[in-house]
Amino acid sequence: MPVKEPGSSSAVKLRFGPFELSVTERILRKADEVIPLGARAFDALKILIDRAGEVVSKNELIARVWPDAVVEEGSLRVHLSALRKALGEGEFGRKYIVNVQGRGYSFVAPVARVGATGPSSPARGSNFPAALGEMIGRDDVVLNIRSRLRAERLITILGAGGIGKTTVAVAVGHAASPDFSGAIFFVDLSVLRNKDQVVAATASTMGLVAQPGDLEEALLEFLRSRRALLILDSCEHLIEPVAEIADRICQFAPGVCLLATSREALQIAGEHVFRLLPLDCPPEQSGQTADETLSYPATRLFVERVSARGVALVLDAGDADFVAEICRRLDGIPLAIELAAGRAAVFGVRDTATMLVSHLDLLKLGRRTAIPRHQTLRETLDWSHDLLSEIERAVLRRAGIFVGCFTLEAALAVAEQDGISRPEVIDAVGSLVEKSLIEARIASQGPSYRLLDTTRAYAVEKLIANAEYDAIATRHADYSIQLLQANSVDIFDADVSNSSIQLVKDYLGNVRAALEWSFGPSGSNAQAISLAAAAGPLFLALSLLTECRNWMGRAIEHISQERNAQHQMEVHASFALSLMFTEGNREKVRAAFHLALDFAEQRGDARQQLRLLGGLSMYFHHLIDVAAAHDLALRAEAIATKTGNRDDAAIALSLLGSSYYFLGDQVRVQKHLEQALRDLSGIRRLNASQYLFDPRSQSLMILTRSHWLTGNLDQAVRYAELATDEADNSDHPIAVFRALAMSMSLYFWIDDVERVERNLAKLELSLEKNSLGPYLAVTQGLRGRYLLRVGRTAEGMRYLRDALSRLAEQRYKLLVTEFAADMAVYLTEQNEREEAVALVDEAIASFVEVNMLIHLPVLLMTKALVHIHGRAPDIKSAKDYLERSISLAREGSALSYELRAALHLARIWIAEGEVQLARDLIGPIYSRFSEGFGTPDLIIAREMLDMP
């Protein structure tokens, strides 16, 4: 049954967007095309349009669309889905019907009602404008403001120039028209210059004919008994007279609601501010699909406006990244995005993105048909700038030196000078926030501020024009040094999210800008070195290793004239630590460490020496330089003994325990590292980002491998889980890599392929986010081992070959034993025994050369397997290698290695019919295990012992 609406006979047709709904004909048209709709869908659409801007509950819709039937909510959803499809919702972000969670549905597009005399207007004689184009991303805003107008009589829409305040206000007026019986009035204040003109324009707009006498009093009397919505657009240049008039209307005309748009609040009683935010933009992350990019209103607006120019813009993933970058550069400001879209319609998306790299190009974007203050971004900002006092102008242009967030103290540091006092700067910052030229953010660590990129580009232009840029940049660099030094990263504070770190983290863009200027032609060499020395620990703390290496490298190029030994030490230390994780184990890394250590020793800085010894020990571990790593550990022990500091002792114990692992002394390994863990439990954890290793994490990882070797397999698994859990929680890429990579060896050994797969995925994800060149080859090797384990032999061999080649180039040997062992076995299975033997012999020779015997049992075991498999097995040689492997493993307390080699030898004997000999070999070894009986080797051993 068609729905008959009260009062609908006067509205013969309803228009919205490109559609026209004929009530009498029950037809929906788009241009001259009839859009087919079912009767129920038509009724639902008519109900929603008649209540446009309001929320109609699901129950009400069902009751009115199906008055004579009982239906489920699913039927309503089906009809509304068909209706949305017919309206083409989703194209360029178009939206007509929104689902208000938990409440119902609302028609959100502007509607014009057409009767016998043509389109109706909000009020007779009103000059209320048509909707200013289709809005994207503002539907909820319009609904919110309309709803608030029912309880709040004065709302000011606040925001920066070009952010869409007028567009939203007009949309609210259309949506709220039924609430005010069409009495909606719009006053454009941008062309007015004084209070009398404001009063006259408001009176004229509302149909009040000028009378002799006081026009303001006549206007108030005229409004006293009326119900209406008055929209006052662009109040900022007349803020005081508009505030005065608005205040009087609120007092004397209780039926009139006011909606103002302004770049600053009116600040009168009863005012409620709605701060209009920029459109949401895609975040800075690679790999988003075109559909994901277009799910953000800023990018949808851009694409829609390009298409409106007659250019069919079909985004692939590459173009989508450029569109996202453009929208971010323009801070999600609708006007700026529309102007950039016009540029893109001519030059294309990629060239437009390139053009916008220059801040000044942001200000050139424009269109001829807009009102004067919106024709270019520069004119939009000129409009605001012209309203500022001289002090506000000075503070604004000087604040343009900041990149991203800055504090009030930072603003004072660059803006305060003779002629502008501290209180005046504070007042100016507050005023600029009120005028929407500076954004304020209140967080737990205190307020911070920022300029939108477009505003900053304008401010920098003014700074240059006033010949102040170099002077302000110098102050900016000086303040950056002071901030970093006052909030230096504590290497014994593991919480890099503490307030000091968060403060300097937020300031990172400014640090980069200050470094760039300081090293530039107008900068100071001493200032540049000082800033680099202060910034190095921050870059390390934030895992910005490549950036740290690059800045410290530039500092070292200029450091010859630097006399400050502290600065030299900090620069060289940060350079050495970052270099190791970006360029591998090259000789220049060792040289960088030794130079930094020389400076630390000259200054007698024990903490810095321990920091560098820890980093250098990792370098020697990667090289498998056992003697050098042990010497470093003994040096650390001597320093810790001298300082008597418990924290220092924990570092030394960790380094000593690690070095004993490579020497094969598992008793000392476990004694030192378990003592280190006990000592570390009562103190603050070290900040791994500063040391680039954490004694606790280091101890857990080495204990994992030590207990694995000595046969304590359950304990090894517990340590591995603890190491990986703590690394995950630290979110530090180096800690994550080392914990995952080292523990994965254990999971391969006990054949926990599921855990290997899970940790490998986490490892690869971490490396995608962080550029850690030397670790890419290790990850390739681990991936190769996994592929071999799951039967993808050819692919796994490719990964392993590439990994071994790259690791040799980078002089990284830590996991080469495992990679070489797996590869050799599979080479033999492909009848490439000669290559397999050469690969194993090369690995054996390299470990013997540095006197690291701990992995020789595995390599000898692998050599035995090479002789067992393939064409013409050499069983005699295999037995010899297995017996040598068992003997070496026993000498090195490597019980797990001993058992596995014995299992291989036992299989040979069983095949030869020597079952009892096999039992006699396995039994004593098996009896020395006290745990791990659920692991594969021990299960196989038990089965052998139980054989008849």
XYZ file of N, CA and C in Angstrom, residues 410 700 828:
9
model
N 59.375 26.137 22.895
C 60.063 26.210 21.604
C 59.680 27.490 20.875
N 69.091 -14.445 27.828
C 68.031 -15.406 27.517
C 68.329 -16.174 26.236
N 73.661 -33.513 -1.553
C 73.992 -34.939 -1.671
C 72.819 -35.730 -2.229
